[in-house]
mmCIF file of C-alpha atoms (C1' of nucleotides) in Angstrom:
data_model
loop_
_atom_site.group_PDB
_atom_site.id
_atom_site.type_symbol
_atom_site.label_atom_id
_atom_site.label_comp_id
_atom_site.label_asym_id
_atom_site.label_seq_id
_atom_site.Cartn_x
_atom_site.Cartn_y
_atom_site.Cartn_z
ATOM 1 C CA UNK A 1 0.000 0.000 0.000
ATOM 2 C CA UNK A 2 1.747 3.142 -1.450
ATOM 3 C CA UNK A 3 2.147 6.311 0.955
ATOM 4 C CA UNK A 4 -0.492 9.194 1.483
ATOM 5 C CA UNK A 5 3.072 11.054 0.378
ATOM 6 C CA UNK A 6 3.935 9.346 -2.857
ATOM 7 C CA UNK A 7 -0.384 9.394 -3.694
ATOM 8 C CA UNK A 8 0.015 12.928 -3.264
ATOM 9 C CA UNK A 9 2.824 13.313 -5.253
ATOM 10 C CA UNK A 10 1.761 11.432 -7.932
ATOM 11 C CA UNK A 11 -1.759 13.165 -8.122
ATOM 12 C CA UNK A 12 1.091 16.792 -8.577
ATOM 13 C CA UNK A 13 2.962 15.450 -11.252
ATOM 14 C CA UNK A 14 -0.047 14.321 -13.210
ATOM 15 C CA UNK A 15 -1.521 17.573 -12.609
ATOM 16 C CA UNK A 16 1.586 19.484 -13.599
ATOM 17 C CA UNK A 17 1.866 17.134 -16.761
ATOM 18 C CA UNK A 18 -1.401 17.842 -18.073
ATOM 19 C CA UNK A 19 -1.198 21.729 -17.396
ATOM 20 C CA UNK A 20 -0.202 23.843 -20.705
ATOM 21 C CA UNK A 21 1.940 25.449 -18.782
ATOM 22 C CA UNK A 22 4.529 24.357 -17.023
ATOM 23 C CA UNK A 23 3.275 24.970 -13.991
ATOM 24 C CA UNK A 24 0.322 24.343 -11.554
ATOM 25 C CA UNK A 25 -1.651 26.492 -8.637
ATOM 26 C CA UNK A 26 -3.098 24.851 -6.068
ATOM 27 C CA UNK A 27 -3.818 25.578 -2.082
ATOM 28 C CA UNK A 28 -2.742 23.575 0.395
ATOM 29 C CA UNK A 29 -5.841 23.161 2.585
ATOM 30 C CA UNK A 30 -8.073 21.909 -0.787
ATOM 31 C CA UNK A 31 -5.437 19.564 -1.376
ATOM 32 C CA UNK A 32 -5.478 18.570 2.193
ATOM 33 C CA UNK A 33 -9.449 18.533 2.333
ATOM 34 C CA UNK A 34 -9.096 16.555 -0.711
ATOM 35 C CA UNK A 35 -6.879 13.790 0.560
ATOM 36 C CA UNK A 36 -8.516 13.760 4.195
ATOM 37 C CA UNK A 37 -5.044 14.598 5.645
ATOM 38 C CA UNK A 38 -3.254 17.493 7.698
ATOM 39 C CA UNK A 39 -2.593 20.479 5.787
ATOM 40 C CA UNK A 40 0.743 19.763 7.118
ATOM 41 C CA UNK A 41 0.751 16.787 5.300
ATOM 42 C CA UNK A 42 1.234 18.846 1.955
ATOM 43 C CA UNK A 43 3.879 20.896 3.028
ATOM 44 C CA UNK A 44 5.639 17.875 3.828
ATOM 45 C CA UNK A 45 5.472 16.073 0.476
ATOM 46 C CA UNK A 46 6.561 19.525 -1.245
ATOM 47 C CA UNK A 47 9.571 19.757 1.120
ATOM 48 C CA UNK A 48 10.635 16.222 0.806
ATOM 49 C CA UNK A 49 9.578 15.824 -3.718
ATOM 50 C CA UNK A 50 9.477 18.972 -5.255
ATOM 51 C CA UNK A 51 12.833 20.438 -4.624
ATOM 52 C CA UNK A 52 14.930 22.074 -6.412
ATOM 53 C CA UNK A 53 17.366 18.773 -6.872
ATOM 54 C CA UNK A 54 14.240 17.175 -8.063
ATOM 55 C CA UNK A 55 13.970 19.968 -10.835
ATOM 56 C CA UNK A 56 10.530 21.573 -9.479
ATOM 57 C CA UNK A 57 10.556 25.058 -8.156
ATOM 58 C CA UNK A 58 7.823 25.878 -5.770
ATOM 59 C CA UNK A 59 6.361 29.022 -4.444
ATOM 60 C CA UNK A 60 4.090 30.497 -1.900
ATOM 61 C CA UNK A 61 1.958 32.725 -0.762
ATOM 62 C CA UNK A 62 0.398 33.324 2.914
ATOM 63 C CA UNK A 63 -2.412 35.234 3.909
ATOM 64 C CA UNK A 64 -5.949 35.240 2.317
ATOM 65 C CA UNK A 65 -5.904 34.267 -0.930
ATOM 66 C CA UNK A 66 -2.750 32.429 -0.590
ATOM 67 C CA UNK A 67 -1.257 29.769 -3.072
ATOM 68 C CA UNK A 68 1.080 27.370 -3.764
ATOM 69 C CA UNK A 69 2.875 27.384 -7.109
ATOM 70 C CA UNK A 70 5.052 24.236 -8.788
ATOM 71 C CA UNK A 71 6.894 24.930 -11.362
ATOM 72 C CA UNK A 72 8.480 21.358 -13.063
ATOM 73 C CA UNK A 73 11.377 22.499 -14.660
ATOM 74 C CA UNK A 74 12.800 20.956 -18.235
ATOM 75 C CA UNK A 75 14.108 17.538 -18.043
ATOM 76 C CA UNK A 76 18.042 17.536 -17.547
ATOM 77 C CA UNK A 77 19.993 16.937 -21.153
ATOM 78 C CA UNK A 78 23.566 16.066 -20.264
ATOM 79 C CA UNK A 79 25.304 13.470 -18.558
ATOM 80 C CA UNK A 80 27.859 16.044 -17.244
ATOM 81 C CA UNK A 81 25.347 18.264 -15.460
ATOM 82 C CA UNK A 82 24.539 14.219 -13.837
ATOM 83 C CA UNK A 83 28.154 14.540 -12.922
ATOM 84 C CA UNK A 84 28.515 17.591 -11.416
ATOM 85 C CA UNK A 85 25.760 16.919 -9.472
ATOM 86 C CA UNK A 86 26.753 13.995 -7.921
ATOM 87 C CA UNK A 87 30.135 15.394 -7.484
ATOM 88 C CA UNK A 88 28.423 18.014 -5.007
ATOM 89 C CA UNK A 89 26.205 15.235 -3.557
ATOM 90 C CA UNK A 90 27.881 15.712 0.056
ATOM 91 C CA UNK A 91 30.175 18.101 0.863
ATOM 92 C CA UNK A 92 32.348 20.106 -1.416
ATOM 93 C CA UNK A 93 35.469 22.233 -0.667
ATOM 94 C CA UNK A 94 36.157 25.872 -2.168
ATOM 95 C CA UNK A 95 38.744 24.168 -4.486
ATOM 96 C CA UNK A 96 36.599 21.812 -5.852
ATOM 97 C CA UNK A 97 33.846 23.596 -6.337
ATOM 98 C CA UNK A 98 36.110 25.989 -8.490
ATOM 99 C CA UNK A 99 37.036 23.183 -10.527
ATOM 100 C CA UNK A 100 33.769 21.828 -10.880
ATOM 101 C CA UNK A 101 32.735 25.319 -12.122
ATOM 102 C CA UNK A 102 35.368 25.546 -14.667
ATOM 103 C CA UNK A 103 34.729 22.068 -15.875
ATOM 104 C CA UNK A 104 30.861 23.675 -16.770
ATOM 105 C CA UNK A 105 31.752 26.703 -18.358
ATOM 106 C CA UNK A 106 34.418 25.076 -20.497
ATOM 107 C CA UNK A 107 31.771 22.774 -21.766
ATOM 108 C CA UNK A 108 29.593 25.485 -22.776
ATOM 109 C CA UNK A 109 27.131 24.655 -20.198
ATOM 110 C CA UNK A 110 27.298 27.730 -17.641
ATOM 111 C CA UNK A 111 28.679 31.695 -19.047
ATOM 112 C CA UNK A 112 31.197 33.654 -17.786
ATOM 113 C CA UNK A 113 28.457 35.380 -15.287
ATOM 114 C CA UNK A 114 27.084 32.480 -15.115
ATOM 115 C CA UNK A 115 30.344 31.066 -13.639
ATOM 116 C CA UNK A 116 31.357 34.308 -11.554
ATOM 117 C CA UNK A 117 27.885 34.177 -10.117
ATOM 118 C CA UNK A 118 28.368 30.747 -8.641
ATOM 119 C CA UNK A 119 31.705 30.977 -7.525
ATOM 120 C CA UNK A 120 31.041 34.329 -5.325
ATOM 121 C CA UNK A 121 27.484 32.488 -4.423
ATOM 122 C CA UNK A 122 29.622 29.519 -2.474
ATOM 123 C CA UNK A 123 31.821 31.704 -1.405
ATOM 124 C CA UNK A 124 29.945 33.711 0.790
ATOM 125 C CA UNK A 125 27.233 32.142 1.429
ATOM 126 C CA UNK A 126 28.917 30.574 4.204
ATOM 127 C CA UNK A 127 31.185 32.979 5.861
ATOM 128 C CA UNK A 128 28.073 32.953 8.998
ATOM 129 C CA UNK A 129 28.867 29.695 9.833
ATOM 130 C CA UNK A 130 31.160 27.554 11.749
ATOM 131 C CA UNK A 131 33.825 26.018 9.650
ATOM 132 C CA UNK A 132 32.598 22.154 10.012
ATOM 133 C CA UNK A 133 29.765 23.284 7.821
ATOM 134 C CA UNK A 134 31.024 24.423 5.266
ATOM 135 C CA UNK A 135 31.430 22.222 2.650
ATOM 136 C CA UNK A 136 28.010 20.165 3.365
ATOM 137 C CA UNK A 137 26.233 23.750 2.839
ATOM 138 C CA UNK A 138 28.748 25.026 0.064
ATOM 139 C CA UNK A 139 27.562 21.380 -1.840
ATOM 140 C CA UNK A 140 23.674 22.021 -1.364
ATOM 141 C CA UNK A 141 23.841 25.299 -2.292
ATOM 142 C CA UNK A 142 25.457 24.127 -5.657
ATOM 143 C CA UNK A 143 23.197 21.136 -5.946
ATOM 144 C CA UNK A 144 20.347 23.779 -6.153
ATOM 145 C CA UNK A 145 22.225 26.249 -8.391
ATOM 146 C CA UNK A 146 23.437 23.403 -10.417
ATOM 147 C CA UNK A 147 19.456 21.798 -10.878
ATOM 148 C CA UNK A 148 18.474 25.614 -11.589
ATOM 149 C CA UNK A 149 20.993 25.821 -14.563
ATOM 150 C CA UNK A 150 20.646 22.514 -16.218
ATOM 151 C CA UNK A 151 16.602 22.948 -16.278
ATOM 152 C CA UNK A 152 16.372 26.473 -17.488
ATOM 153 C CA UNK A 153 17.250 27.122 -20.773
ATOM 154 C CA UNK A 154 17.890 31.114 -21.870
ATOM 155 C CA UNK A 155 14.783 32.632 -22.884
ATOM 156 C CA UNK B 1 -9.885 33.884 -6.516
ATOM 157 C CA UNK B 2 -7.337 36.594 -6.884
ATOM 158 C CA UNK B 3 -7.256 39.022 -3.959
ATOM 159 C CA UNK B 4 -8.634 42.059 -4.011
ATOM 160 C CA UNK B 5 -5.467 43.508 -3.741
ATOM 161 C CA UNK B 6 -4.308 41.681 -6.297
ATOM 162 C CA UNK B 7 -6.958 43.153 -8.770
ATOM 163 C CA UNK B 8 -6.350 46.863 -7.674
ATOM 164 C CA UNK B 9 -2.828 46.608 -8.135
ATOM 165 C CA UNK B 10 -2.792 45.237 -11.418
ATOM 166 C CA UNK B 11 -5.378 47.906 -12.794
ATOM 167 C CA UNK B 12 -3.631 50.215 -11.842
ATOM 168 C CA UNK B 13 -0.785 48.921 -13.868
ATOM 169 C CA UNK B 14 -2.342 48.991 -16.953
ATOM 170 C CA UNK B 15 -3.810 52.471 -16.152
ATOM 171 C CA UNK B 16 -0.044 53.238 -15.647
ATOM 172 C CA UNK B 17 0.814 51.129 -18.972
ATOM 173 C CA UNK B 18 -1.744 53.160 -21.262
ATOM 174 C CA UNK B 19 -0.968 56.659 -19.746
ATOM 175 C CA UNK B 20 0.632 59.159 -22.135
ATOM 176 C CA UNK B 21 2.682 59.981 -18.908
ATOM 177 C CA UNK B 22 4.589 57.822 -16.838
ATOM 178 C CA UNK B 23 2.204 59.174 -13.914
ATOM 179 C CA UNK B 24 -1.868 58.413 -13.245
ATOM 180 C CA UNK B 25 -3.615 60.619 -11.128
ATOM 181 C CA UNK B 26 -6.453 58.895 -9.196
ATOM 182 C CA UNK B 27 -8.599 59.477 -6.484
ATOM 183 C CA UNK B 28 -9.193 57.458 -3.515
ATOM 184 C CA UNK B 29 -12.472 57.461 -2.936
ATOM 185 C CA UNK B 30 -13.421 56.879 -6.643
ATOM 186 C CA UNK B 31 -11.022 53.539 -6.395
ATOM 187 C CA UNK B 32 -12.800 52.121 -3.633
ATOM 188 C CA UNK B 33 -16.247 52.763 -4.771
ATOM 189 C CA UNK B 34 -15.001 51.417 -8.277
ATOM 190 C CA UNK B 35 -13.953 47.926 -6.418
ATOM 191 C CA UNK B 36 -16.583 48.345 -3.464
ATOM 192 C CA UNK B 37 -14.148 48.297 -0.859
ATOM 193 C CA UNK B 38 -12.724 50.338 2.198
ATOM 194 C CA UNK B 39 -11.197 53.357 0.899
ATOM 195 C CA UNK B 40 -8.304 52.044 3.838
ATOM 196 C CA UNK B 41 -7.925 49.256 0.968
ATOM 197 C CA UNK B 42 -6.718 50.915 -1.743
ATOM 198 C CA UNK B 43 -4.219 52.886 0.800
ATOM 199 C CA UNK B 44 -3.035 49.269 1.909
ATOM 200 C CA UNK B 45 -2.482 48.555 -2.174
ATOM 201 C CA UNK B 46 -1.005 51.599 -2.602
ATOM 202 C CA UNK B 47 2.012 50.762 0.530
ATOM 203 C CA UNK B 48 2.094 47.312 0.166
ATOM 204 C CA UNK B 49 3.020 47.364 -4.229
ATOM 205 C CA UNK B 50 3.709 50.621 -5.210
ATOM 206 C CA UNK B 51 6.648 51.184 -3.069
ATOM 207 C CA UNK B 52 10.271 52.684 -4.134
ATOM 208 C CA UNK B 53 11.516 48.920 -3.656
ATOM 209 C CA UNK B 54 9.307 47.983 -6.591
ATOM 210 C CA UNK B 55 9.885 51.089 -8.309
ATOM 211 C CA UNK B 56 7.230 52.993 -8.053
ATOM 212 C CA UNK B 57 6.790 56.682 -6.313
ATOM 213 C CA UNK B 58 3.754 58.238 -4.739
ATOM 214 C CA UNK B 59 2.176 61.384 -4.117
ATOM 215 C CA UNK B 60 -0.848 61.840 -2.144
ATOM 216 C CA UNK B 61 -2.842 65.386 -0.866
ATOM 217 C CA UNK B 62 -5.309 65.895 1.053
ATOM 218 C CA UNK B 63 -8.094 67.538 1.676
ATOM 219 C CA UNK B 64 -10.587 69.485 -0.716
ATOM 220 C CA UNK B 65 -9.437 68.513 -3.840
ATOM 221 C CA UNK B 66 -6.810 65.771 -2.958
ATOM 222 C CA UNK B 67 -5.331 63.637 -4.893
ATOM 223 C CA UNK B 68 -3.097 60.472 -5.263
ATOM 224 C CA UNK B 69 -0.232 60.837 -8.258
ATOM 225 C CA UNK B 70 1.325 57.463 -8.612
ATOM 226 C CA UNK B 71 4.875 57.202 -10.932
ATOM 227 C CA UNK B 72 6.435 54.879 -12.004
ATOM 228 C CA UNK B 73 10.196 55.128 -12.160
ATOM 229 C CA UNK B 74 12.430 54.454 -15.109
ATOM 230 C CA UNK B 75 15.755 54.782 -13.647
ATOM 231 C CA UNK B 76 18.698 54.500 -15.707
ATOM 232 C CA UNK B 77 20.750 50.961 -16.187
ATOM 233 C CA UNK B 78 23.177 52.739 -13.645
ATOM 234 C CA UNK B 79 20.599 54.026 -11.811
ATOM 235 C CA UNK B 80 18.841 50.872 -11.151
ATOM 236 C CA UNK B 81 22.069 48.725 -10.033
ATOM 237 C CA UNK B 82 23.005 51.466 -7.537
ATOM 238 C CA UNK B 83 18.795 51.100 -6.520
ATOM 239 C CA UNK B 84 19.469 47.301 -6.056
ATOM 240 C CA UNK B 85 22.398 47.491 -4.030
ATOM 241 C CA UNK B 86 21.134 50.228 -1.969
ATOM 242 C CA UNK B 87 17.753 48.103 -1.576
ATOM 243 C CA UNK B 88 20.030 45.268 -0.437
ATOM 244 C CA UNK B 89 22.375 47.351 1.652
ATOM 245 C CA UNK B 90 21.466 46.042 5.208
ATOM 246 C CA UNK B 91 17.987 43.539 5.304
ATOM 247 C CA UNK B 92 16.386 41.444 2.510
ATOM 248 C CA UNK B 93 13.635 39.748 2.984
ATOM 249 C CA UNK B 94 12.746 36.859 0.521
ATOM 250 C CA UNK B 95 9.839 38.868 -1.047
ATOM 251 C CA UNK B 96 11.626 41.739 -1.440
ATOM 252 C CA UNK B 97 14.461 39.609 -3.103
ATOM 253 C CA UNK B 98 12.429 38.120 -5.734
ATOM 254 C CA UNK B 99 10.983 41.382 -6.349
ATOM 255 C CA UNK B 100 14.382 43.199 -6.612
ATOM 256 C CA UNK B 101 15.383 40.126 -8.888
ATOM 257 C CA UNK B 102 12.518 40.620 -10.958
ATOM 258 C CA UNK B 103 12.972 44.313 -11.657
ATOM 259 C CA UNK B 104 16.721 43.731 -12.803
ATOM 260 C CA UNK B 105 15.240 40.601 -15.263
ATOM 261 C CA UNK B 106 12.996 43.322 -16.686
ATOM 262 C CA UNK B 107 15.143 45.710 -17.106
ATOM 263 C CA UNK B 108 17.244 43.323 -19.000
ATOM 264 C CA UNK B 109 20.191 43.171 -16.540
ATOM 265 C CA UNK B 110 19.922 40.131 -15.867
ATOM 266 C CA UNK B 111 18.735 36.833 -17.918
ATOM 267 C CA UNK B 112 16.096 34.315 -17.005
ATOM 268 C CA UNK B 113 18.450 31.728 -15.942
ATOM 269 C CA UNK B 114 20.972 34.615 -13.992
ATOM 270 C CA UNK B 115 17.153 35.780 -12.091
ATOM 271 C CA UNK B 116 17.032 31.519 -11.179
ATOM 272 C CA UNK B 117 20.190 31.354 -10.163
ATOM 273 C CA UNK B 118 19.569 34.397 -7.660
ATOM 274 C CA UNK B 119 16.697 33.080 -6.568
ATOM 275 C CA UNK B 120 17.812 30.151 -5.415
ATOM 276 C CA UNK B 121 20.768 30.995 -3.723
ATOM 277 C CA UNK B 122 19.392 33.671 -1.425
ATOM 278 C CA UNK B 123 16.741 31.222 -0.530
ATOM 279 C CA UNK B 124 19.086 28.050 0.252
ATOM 280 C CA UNK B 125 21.784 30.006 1.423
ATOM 281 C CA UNK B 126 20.349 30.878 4.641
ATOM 282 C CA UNK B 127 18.824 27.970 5.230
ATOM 283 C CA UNK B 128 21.529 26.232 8.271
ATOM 284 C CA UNK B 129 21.064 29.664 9.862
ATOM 285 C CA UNK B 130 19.266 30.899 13.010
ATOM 286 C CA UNK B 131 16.300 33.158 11.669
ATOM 287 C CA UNK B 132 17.384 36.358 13.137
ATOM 288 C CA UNK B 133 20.380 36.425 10.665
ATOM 289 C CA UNK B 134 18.668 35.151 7.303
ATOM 290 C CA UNK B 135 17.753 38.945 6.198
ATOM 291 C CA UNK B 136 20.956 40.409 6.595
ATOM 292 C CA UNK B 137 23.001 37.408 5.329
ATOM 293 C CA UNK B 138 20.573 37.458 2.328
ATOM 294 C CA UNK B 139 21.408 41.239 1.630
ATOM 295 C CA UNK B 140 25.334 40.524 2.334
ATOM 296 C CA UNK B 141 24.697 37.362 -0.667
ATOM 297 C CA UNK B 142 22.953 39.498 -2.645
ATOM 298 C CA UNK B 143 25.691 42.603 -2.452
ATOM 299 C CA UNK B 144 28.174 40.049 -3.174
ATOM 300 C CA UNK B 145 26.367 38.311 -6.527
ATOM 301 C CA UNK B 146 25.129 42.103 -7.062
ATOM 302 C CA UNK B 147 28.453 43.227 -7.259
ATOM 303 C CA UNK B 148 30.030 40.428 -9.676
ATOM 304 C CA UNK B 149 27.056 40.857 -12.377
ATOM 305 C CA UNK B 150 27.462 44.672 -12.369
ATOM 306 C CA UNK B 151 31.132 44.408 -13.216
ATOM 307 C CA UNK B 152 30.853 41.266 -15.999
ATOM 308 C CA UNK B 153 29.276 41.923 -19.378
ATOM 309 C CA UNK B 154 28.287 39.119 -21.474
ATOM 310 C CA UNK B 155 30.811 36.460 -22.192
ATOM 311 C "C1'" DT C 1 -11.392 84.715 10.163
ATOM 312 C "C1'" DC C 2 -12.874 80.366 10.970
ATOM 313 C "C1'" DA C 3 -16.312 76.730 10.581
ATOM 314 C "C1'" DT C 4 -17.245 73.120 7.609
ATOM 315 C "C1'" DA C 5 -16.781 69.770 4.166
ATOM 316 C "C1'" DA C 6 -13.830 67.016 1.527
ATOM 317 C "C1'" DA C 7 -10.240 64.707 0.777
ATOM 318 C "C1'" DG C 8 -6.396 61.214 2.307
ATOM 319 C "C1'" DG C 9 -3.727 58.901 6.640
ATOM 320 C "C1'" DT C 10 -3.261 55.805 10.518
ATOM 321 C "C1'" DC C 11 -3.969 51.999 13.221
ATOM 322 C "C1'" DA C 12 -5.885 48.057 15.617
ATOM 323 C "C1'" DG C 13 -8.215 43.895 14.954
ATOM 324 C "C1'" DG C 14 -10.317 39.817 12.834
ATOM 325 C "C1'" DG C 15 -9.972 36.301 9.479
ATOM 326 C "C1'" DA C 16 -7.644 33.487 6.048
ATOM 327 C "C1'" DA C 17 -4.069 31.483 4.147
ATOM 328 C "C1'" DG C 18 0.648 28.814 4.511
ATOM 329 C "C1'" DG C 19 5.029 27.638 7.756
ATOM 330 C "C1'" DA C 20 7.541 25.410 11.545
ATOM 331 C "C1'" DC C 21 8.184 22.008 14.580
ATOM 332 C "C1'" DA C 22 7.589 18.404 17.937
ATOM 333 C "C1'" DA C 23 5.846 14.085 18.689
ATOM 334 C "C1'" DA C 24 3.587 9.912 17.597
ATOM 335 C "C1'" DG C 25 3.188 6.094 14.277
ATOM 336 C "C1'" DA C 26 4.794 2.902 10.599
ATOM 337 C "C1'" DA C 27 8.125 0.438 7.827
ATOM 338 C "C1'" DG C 28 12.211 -1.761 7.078
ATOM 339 C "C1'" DG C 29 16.824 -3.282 7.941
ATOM 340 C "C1'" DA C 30 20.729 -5.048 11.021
ATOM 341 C "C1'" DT D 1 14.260 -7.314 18.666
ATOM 342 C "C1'" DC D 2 15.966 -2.689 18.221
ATOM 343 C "C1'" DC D 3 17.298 1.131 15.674
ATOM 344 C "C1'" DT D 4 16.787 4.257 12.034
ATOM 345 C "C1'" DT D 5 14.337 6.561 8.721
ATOM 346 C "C1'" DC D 6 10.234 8.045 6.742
ATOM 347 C "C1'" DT D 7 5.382 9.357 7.316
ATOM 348 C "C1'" DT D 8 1.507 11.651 9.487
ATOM 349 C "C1'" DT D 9 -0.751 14.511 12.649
ATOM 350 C "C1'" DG D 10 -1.598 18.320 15.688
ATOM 351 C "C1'" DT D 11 -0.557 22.789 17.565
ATOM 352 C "C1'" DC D 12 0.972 27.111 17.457
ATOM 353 C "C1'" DC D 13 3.189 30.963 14.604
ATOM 354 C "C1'" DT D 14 3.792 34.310 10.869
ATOM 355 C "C1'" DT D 15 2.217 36.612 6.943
ATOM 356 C "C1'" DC D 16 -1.191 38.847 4.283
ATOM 357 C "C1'" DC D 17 -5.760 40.775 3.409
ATOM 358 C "C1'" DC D 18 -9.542 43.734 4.517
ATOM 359 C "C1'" DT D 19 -12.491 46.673 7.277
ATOM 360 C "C1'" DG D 20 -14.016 50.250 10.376
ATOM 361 C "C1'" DA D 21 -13.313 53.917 13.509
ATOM 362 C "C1'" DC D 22 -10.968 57.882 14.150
ATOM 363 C "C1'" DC D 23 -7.316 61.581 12.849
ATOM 364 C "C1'" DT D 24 -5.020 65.201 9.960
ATOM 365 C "C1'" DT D 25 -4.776 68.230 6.162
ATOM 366 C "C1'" DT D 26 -6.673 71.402 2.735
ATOM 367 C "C1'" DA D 27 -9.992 74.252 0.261
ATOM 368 C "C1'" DT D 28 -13.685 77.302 0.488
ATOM 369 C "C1'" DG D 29 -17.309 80.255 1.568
ATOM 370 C "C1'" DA D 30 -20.099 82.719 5.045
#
DNA sequence: TCATAAAGGTCAGGGAAGGACAAAGAAGGA
DNA sequence: TCCTTCTTTGTCCTTCCCTGACCTTTATGA
């Protein structure tokens, strides 16, 4: 017997792959009514499926008239974006993450800005925080930047 | 349902759109009666959107006669990343982030896949942190990423 | 001059969303 | 069995919307 979770999630991705667009609006406490769960319950399968290392972007709104917005993002195209990714899967040092970087933008994958953008984005992103964390956080944070790039294509 | 809010706001960006001027004079009164709502609505619309953070200036009197003058702002290229990094200089929420993102993208400062990128970072970054800290180590972030795109034309 | 009417301003409060988090429950592996 | 991880719920919190009551400013005419 499948999960109220994955049910949920499945019942999103059909919905987002019948939309025209490419993505869907919904509110949490329908969805919740709908399923006969905790509102909660929503907000948990969105944090734990439709992340950005997933390739779905989702925003919100509070307040009356509030909404939650999925976006699915394109389906990945390169194997090397599959690297990179898994080369940040757990914790990643300043070095390597410059390398990684260069590695992108030599293949044509990233820009310049592109490039510049990530490499000051690691870097300070974690000048708050004790030193032990660093690389887990510095490899997250490029997880997401890295599933941002490689399912957005210039408009 | 769209808020009410919602609806005021955007006609009074296309009033704004279709004006000879880059100004629309309106009255407050005659807004609320248009929408059947508290006149105290329509101030609410006017402080929560039409703010200098979203690039918009108004001009109210009172009395006999008053008046509310709302512009909106065309500043320069130059103008506008001096704006941004002033906007980001000490607190950032995420809202005013992703509307600070979106102004550069439509100004053409930025690209679709450079607004992502933004996006995502400020919103990760913070994420290991205590909550007190997320709004100024967004700003700081944003400075930082501000700061490299300014100084990095294309390719 | 100054009382009055006609604007817009301010603010507290209630209601309607979604968010955060702790704790209980379920599933599965060592 | 026992431990770990994932799921599910419940409770309280924050954000946002909207209104109503009351305040301040300005024009005008007796």
């Amino acid at each position: 017997m499948p999960n109220l979770a994955d049910v949920i999630e499945a019942y999103l991705v059909e919905l987002l792959q019948q939309a025209e667009q490419r993505s869907i609006v919904i509110q949490r406490s329908d969805l919740a009514a709908l399923f006969a769960c905790a509102p909660s319950q929503v907000s948990y399968v969105l944090q734990t499926r439709f992340i950005p290392q997933r390739g779905y972007l989702v925003e919100t709104r509070r307040g009356g008239g509030g909404y939650i917005r999925i976006t699915g993002l394109l389906p990945s195209v390169d194997e090397l974006w599959r690297q990179a990714l898994e080369i940040s899967s757990f914790a990643l040092t300043t070095n390597d993450a410059r390398h990684l970087i260069g590695l992108l933008y030599q293949a044509r994958l990233i820009t310049a800005r592109e490039a510049r953008l990530l490499r000051v984005a690691l870097e300070r992103a974690v000048l708050r925080l004790e030193q032990p964390w660093h690389d887990e956080v510095r490899a997250e944070l490029m997880r997401s930047m890295l599933a941002t790039l490689m399912t957005s294509r210039e408009e």
